[in-house]
Coordinates of C-alpha atoms and ligand atoms in Angstrom, one line a residue:
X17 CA 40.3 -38.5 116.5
X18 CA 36.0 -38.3 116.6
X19 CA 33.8 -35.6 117.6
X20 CA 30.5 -37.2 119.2
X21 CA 28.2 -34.4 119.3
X22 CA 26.2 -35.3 122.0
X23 CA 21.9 -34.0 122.7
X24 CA 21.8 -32.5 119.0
X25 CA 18.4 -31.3 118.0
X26 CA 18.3 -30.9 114.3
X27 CA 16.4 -28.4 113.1
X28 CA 13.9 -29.0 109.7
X29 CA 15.2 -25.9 107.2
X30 CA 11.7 -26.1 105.7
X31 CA 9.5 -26.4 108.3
X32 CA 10.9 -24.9 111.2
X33 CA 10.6 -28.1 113.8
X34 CA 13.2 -29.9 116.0
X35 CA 13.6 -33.2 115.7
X36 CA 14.5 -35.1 119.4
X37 CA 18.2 -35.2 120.7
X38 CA 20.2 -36.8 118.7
X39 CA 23.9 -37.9 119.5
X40 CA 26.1 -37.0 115.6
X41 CA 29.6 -39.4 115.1
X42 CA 31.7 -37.0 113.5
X43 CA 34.9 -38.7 111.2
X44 CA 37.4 -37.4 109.2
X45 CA 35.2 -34.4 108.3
X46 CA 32.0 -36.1 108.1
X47 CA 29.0 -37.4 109.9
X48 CA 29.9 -40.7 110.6
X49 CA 26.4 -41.4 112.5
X50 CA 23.7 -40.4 114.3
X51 CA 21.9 -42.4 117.0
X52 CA 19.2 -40.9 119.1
X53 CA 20.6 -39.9 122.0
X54 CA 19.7 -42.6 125.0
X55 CA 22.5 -42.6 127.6
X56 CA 25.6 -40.1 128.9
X57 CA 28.8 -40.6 126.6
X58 CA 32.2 -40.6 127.6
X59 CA 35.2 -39.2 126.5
X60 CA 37.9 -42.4 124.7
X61 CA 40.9 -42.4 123.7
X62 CA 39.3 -41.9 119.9
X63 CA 36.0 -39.7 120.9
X64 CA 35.9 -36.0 122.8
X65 CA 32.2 -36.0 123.6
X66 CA 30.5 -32.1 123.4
X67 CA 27.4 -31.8 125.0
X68 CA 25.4 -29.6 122.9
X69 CA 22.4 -29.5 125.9
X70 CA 19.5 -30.5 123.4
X71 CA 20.7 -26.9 120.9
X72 CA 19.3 -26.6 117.9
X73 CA 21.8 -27.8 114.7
X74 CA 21.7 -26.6 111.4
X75 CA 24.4 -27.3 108.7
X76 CA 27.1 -24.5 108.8
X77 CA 26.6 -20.8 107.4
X78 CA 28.1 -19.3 104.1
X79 CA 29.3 -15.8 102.9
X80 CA 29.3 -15.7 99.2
X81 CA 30.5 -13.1 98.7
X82 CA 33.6 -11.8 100.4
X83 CA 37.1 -9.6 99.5
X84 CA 39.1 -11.2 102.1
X85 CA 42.1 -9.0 102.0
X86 CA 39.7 -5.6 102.2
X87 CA 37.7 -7.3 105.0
X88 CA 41.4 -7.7 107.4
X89 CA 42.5 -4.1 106.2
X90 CA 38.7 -2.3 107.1
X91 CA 38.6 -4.4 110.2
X92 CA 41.7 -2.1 111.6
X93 CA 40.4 0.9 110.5
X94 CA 38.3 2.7 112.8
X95 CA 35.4 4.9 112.6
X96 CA 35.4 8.6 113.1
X97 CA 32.5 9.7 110.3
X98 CA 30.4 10.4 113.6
X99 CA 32.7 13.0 114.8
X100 CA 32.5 16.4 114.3
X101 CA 35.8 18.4 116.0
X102 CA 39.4 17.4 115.9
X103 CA 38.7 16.8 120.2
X104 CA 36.1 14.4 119.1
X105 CA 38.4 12.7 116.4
X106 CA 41.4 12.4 119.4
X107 CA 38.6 11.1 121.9
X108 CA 37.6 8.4 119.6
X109 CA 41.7 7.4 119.1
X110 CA 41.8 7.7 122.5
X111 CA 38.9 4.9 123.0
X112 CA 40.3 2.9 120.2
X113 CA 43.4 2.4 121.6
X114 CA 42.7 1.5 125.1
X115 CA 40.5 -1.7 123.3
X116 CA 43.5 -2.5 120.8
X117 CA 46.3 -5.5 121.7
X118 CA 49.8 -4.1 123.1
X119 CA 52.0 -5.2 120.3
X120 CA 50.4 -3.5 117.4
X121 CA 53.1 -0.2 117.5
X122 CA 54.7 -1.6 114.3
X123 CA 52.1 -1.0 112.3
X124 CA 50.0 2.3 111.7
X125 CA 46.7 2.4 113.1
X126 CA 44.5 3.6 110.4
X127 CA 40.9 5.5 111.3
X128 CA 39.0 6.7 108.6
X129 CA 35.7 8.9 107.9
X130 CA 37.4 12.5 108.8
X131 CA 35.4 15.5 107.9
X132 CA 38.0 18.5 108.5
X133 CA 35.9 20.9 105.8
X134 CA 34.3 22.6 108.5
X135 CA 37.0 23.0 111.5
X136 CA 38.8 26.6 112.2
X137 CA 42.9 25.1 111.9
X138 CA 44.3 22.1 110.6
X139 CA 45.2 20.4 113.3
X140 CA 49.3 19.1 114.2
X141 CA 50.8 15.8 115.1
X142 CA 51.7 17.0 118.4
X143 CA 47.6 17.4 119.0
X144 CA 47.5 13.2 117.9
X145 CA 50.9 12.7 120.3
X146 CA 48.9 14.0 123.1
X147 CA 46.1 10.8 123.0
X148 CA 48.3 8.4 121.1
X149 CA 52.0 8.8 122.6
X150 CA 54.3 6.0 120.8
X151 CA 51.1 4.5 118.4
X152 CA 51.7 5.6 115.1
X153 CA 47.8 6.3 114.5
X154 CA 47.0 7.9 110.9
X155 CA 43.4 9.0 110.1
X156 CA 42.2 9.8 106.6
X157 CA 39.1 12.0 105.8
X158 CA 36.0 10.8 104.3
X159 CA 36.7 12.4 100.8
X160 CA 40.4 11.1 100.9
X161 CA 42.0 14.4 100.4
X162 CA 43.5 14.6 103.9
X163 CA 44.9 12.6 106.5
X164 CA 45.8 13.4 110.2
X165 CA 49.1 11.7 111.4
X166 CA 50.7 11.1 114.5
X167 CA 54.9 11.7 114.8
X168 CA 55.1 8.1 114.7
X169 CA 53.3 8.0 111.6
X170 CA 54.5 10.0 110.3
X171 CA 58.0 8.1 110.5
X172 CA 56.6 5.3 109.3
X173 CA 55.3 6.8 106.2
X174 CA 58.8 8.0 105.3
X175 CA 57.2 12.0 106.1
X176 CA 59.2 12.9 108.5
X177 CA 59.7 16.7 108.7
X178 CA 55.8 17.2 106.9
X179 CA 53.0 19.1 109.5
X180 CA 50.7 16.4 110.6
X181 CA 48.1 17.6 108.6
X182 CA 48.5 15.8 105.1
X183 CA 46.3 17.4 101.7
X184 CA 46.1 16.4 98.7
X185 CA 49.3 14.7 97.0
X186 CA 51.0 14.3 100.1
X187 CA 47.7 12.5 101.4
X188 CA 47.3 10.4 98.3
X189 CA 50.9 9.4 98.9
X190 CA 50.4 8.6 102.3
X191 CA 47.4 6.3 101.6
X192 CA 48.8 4.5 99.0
X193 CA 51.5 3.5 101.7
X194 CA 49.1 2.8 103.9
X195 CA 47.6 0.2 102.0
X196 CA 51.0 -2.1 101.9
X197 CA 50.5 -4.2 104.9
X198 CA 53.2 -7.1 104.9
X199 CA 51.2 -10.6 104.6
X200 CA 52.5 -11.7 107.9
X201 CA 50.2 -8.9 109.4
X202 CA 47.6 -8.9 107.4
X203 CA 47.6 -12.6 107.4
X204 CA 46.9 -12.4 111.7
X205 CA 44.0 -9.5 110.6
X206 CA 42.1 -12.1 108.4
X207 CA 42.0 -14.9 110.8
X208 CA 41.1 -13.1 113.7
X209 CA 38.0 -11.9 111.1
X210 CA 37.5 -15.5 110.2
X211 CA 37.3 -16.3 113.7
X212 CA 35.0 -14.1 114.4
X213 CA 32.7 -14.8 111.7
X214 CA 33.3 -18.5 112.8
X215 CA 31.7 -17.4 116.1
X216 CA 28.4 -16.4 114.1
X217 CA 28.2 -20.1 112.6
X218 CA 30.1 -18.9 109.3
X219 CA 32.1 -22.1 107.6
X220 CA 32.9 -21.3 104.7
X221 CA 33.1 -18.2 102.1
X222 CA 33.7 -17.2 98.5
X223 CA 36.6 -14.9 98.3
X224 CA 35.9 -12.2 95.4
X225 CA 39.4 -10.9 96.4
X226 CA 40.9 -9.7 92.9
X227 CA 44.8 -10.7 94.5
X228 CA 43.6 -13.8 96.0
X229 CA 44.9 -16.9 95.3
X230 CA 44.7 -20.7 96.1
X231 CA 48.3 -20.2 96.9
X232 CA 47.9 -17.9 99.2
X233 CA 44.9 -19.4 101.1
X234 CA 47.0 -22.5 101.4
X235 CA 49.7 -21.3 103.1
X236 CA 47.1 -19.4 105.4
X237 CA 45.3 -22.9 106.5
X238 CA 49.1 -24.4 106.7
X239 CA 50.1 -22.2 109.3
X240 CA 47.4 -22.8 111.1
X241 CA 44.6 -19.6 110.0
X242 CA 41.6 -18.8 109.2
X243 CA 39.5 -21.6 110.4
X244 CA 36.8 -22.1 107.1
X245 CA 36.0 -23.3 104.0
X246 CA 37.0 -21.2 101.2
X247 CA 36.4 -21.2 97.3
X248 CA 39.1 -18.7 95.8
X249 CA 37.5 -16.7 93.0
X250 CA 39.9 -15.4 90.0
X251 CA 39.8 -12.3 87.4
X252 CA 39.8 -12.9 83.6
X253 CA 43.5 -11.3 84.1
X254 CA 44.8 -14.4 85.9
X255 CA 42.2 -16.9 83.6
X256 CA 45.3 -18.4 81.4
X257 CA 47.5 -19.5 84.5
X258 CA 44.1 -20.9 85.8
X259 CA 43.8 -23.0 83.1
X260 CA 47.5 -23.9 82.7
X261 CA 47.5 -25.3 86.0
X262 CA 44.1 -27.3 85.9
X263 CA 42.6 -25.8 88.6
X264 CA 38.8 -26.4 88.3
X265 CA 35.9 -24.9 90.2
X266 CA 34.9 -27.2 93.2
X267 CA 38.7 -28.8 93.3
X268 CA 40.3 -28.8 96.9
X269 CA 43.9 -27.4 96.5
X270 CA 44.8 -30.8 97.7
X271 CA 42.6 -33.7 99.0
X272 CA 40.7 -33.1 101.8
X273 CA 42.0 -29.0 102.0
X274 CA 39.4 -26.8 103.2
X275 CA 40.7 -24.9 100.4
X276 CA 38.7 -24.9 97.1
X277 CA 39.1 -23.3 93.6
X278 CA 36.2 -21.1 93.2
X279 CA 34.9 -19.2 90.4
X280 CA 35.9 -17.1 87.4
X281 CA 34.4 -13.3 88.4
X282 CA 34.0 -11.2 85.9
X283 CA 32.8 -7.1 86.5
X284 CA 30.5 -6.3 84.2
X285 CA 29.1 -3.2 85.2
X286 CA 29.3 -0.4 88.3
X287 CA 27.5 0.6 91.3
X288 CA 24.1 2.3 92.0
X289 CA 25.0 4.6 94.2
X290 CA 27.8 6.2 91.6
X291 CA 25.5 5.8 89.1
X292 CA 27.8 3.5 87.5
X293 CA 25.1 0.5 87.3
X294 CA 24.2 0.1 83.4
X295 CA 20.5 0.3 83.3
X296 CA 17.9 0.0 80.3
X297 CA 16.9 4.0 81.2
X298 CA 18.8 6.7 81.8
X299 CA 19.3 7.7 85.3
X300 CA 16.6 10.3 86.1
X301 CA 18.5 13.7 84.9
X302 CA 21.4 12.1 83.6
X303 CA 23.1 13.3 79.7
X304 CA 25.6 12.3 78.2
X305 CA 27.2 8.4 77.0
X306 CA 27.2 7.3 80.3
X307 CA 23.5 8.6 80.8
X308 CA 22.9 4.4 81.3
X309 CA 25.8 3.9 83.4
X310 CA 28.8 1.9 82.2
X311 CA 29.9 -1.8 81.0
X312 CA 33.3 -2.7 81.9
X313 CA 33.7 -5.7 79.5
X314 CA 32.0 -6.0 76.1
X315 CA 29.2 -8.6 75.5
X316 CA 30.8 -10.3 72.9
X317 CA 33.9 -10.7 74.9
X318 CA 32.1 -11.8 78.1
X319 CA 30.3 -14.6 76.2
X320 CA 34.2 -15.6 75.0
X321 CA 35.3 -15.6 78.6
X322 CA 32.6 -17.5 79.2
X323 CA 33.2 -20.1 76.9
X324 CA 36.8 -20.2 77.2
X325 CA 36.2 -20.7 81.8
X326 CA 33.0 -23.5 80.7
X327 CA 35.8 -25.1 78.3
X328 CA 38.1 -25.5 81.3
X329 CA 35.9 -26.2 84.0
X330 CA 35.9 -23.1 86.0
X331 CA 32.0 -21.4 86.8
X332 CA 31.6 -18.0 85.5
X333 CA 30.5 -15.5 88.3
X334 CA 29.3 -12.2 86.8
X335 CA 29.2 -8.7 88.9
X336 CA 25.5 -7.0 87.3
X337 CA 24.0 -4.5 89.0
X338 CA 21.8 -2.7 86.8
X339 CA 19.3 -4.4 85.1
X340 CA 20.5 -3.9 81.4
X341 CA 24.3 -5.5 82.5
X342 CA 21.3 -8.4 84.2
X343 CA 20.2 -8.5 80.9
X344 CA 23.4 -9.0 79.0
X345 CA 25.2 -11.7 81.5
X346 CA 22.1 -13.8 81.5
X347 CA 22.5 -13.5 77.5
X348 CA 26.1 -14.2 77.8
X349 CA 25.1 -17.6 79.8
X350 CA 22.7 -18.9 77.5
X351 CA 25.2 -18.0 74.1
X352 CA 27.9 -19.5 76.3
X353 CA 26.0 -22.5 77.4
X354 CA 27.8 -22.2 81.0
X355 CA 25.7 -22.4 83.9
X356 CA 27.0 -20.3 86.9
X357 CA 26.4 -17.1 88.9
X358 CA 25.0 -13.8 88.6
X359 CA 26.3 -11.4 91.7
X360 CA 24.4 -8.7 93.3
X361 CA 21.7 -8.8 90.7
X362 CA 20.4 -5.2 92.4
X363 CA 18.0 -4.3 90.0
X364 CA 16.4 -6.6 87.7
X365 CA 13.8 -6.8 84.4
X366 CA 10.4 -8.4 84.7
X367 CA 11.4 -10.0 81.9
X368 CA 14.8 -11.3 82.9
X369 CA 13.4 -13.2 86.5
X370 CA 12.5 -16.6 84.8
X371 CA 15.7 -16.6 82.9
X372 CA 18.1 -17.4 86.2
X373 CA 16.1 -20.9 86.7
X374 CA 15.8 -21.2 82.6
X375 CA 19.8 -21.2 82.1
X376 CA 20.8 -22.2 85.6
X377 CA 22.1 -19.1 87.0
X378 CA 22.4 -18.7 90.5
X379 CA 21.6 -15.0 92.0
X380 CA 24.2 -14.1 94.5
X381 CA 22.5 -11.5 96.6
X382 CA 23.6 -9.4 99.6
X383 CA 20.8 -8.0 101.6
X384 CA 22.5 -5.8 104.0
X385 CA 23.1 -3.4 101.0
X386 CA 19.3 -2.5 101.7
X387 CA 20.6 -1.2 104.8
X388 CA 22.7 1.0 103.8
X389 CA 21.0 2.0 99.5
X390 CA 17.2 1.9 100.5
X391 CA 17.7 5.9 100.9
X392 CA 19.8 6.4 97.6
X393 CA 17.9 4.0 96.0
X394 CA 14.5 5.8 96.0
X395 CA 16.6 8.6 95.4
X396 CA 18.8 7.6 92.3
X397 CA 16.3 4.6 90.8
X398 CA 13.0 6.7 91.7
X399 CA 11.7 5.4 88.8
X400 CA 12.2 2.0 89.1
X401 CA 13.0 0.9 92.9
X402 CA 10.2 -1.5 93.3
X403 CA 12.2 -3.2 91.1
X404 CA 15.2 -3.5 93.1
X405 CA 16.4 -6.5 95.9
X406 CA 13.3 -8.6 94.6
X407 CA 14.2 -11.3 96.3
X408 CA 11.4 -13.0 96.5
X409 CA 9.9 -12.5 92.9
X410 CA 13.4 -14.4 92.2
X411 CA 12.9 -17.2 93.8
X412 CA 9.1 -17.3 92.9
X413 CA 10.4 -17.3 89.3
X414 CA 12.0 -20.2 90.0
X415 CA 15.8 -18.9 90.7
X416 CA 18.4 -20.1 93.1
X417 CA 19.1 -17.5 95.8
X418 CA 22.7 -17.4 98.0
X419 CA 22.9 -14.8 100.6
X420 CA 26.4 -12.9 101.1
X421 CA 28.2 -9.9 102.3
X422 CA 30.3 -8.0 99.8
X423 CA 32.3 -7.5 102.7
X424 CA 34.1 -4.9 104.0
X425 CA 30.8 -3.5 102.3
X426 CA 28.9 -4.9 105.0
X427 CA 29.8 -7.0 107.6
X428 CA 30.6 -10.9 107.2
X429 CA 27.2 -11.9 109.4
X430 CA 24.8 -13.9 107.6
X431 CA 22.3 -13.5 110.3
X432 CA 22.3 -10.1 109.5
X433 CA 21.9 -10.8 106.1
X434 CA 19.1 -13.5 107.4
X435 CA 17.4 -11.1 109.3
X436 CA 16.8 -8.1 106.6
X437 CA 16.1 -10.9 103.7
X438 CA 13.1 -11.9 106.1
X439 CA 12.4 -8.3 107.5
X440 CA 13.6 -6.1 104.4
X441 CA 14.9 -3.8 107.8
X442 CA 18.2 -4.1 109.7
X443 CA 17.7 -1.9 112.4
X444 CA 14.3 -0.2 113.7
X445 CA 13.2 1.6 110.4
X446 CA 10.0 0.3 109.0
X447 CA 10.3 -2.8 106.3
X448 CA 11.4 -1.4 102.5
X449 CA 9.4 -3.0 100.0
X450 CA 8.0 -6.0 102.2
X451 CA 6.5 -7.6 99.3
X452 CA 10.1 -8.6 98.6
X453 CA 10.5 -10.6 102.0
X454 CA 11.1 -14.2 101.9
X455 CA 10.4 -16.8 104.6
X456 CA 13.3 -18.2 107.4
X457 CA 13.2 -21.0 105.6
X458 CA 14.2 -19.6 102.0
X459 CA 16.6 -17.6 103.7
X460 CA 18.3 -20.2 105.4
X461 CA 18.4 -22.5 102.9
X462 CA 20.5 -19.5 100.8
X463 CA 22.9 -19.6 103.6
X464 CA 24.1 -23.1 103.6
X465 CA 25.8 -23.5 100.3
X466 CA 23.2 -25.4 99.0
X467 CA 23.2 -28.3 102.1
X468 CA 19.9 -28.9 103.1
X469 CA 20.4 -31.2 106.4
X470 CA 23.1 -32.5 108.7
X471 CA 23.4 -36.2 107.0
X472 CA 25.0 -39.0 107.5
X473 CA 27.6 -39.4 105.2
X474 CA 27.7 -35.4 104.7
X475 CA 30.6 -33.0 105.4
X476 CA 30.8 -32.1 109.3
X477 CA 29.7 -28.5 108.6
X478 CA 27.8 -27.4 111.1
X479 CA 26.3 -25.2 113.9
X480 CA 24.5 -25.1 117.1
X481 CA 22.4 -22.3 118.3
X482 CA 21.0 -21.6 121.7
X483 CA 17.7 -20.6 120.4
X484 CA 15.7 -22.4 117.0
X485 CA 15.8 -19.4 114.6
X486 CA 12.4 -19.6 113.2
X487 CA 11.4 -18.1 116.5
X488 CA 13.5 -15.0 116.5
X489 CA 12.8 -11.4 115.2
X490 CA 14.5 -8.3 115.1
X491 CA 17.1 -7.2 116.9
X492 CA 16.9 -11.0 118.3
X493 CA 18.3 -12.5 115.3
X494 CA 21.8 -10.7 115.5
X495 CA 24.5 -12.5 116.1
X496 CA 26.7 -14.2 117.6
X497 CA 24.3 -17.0 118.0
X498 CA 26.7 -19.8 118.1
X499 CA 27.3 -22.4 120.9
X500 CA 29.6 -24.5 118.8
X501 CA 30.9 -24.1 115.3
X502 CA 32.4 -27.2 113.0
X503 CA 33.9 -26.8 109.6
X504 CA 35.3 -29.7 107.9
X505 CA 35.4 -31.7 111.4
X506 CA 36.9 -29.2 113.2
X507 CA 35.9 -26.9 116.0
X508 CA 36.2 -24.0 114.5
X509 CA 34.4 -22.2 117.5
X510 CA 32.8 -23.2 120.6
X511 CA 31.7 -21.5 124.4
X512 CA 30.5 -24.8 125.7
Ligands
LIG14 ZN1 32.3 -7.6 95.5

């Protein structure tokens, strides 16, 4: 069976212009043609014609930078950081539920973000049983210390008899359960993610997931999930069963699979905002060893997992945040001789920029972070914030940029991601640091996984958009923003 894709206007990721309609032959995953467009097509018995009405096509969006299994667990949890009495927490269940499916009372609604510090009582279950009835609905607090369940719950959790109220052990034990989702459930979760990051032109993503798998990924695609490319990352822990078993970076777990062994990540330091990032200076104030912040692997043994993942054909992918652990990976590349990634890459050295192009490491980047660390940034890295999310003295040094997520840290929409890479702002606060801004076209172009144009010949990864997005700003720019969604062939997502 063919796609013909018919009035396609492909868009010019450099320059920003349409070309004139085109009609694309899509074949067993790839563009088998494209004619420009001259008369109406019909359906065959081979070809389903969709009319893409002269939308603009660019080749299909990426995420680089996912944790699948944390992205379907946070998508079921729900907010309540906003709320500031237990009757706001219950109103917020109480809109919650009325948007969620019918069949879901087998498995505990989770809301997180409670702040209880402040309120005159602990609250009961009976208070939850009011707005939730049957639903087993649990809500844990922002600082994880408590959690609020309903009676049904509180079944669930194996609790029965305990107030509603859970602190301290009681609410570590309750979380820990909470966690354990059978795959079945969590497996419905994901795809409904996927498909909804499918409906913002996302194809494809690199899952960072430490309990991911090929494996697993398979068995999601065979039964019919998650409609995307995906390249399945592994941990050093899991590095000899890697190797045993051949699988190489950029493999398809079998011929033609959408699935894909991805890279070998390695975490090599912490986070900013826990001060965690290993820096060349102390953070302002800080005493003590971990004045710096902290490396989680020695440099000596990184540049041995490095070898040892070159030797076998798998792609180191490094987690550096702070600018000495920058430093040390990009050292770690050149002893190694592998060529790879370098994720986050938050804060980095004058000195260390012209290295990424030198060595051939690619800086993974996630620019919704900005969103949420310009504040704690300024704050924690006072000293040295001009220095941070430089994207575009990276790619003026030369470097190759990809644009991701970190989802559940921030949502899987690479328009998003688009928009505050162009506007250094994600919502109406002024632009942080606008020297770093780069252009639609850079930013586009570290959204497609390296594919450049629709060609002929070229996987059928792609995406049509009502408007060309060269032309959009702000708020404009969020998604969804898809017509009609293809990955590997497929419609992965369409409202024509
Ligand atoms: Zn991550």
């Amino acid at each position: 069976m063919a796609t013909l894709l018919h009035r396609a206007r492909l868009l010019d990721l450099v320059t920003g212009t349409l070309d004139d309609p085109c009609d694309i032959l899509v074949r067993e995953g790839r563009v088998a043609s494209m004619r420009p467009t001259t008369g109406r097509p019909r359906d065959t018995d081979d070809v389903t014609v969709a009319d893409l009405d002269g939308r603009t096509v660019i080749p299909g969006l990426w995420d680089e930078h996912v944790h699948a299994e944390q992205w379907a667990l946070a998508s079921r949890r729900f907010e309540v950081s906003q709320t500031a009495s237990p009757a706001e927490v219950l109103q917020t269940v109480h809109d919650h539920l009325e948007r969620l499916p019918g069949d879901g009372q087998d498995i505990i609604i989770q809301g997180f973000g409670l702040r209880a510090s402040r309120w005159r009582a602990d609250p009961s279950a009976a208070d939850l049983d009011a707005v939730c009835g049957p639903w087993p609905v649990a809500i844990v607090s922002a600082d994880l210390h408590s959690t609020w369940c309903s009676t049904a719950a509180l079944r669930k959790l194996g609790m029965n008899g305990k107030a509603g109220f859970l602190t301290e052990a009681d609410s570590f034990a309750a979380q820990t359960r909470l966690a354990r989702v059978p795959r079945r459930i969590l497996n419905g979760w994901l795809d409904q993610c996927c498909r909804r990051a499918a409906a913002c032109g996302v194809v494809g993503i690199r899952d960072m997931e430490f309990s991911s798998s090929v494996d697993v990924w398979t068995a999601r695609r065979s039964a019919g999930g998650c409609p995307m490319r995906v390249e399945v990352s592994v941990y050093p822990d899991r590095l000899d069963e890697a190797v045993d078993r051949g699988l190489r970076t950029g493999r398809p777990a079998t011929p033609g699979s959408l699935v894909t062994m991805g890279p070998l990540k390695i975490i090599v330091d912490g986070s900013m905002s826990t001060r965690s990032a290993w820096c060349h200076r102390p953070y302002p104030g800080a005493v003590g060893p971990d004045r710096t912040g902290v490396d989680s692997v020695a440099p000596d043994e990184l540049v041995e997992l490095m070898r040892r993942a070159r030797a076998a054909g798998l792609t180191p992918a490094a987690h550096a945040i702070g600018d000495l652990a920058v430093g040390v990976v990009l050292d770690a590349f050149e002893r190694s001789g592998a060529h790879g990634f370098l994720e986050h890459a938050q804060l980095v050295a004058d000195a260390d920029l012209r290295r990424f192009a030198q060595l051939g490491v690619t800086a993974s980047v996630q620019p919704a972070h900005l969103i949420d660390d310009r504040e704690t940034t300024d704050a924690i890295w006072t000293d040295r914030a001009a220095r941070s999310f430089r994207f575009r003295d990276l790619l003026e040094a030369g470097a190759r940029l990809i644009l991701g997520s970190d989802a559940p840290v921030s949502p899987v929409d690479p328009w998003l991601a688009i928009r505050v890479a162009v506007e250094r702002t994600g919502d109406d606060r002024p632009a942080w640091h606008p020297e770093q801004a780069i252009t639609m076209s850079q930013a586009l172009r570290a959204s497609t996984h390296g594919i450049d144009a629709v060609r002929v010949g070229g996987p059928a990864d792609l995406v049509a958009l009502d408007a060309n997005p060269f032309e959009l700003h702000g708020d404009e720019l969020a998604s969804p923003v898809s017509a009609l969604t293809m990955a590997g062939g497929r419609i992965s997502h369409t409202r024509l």
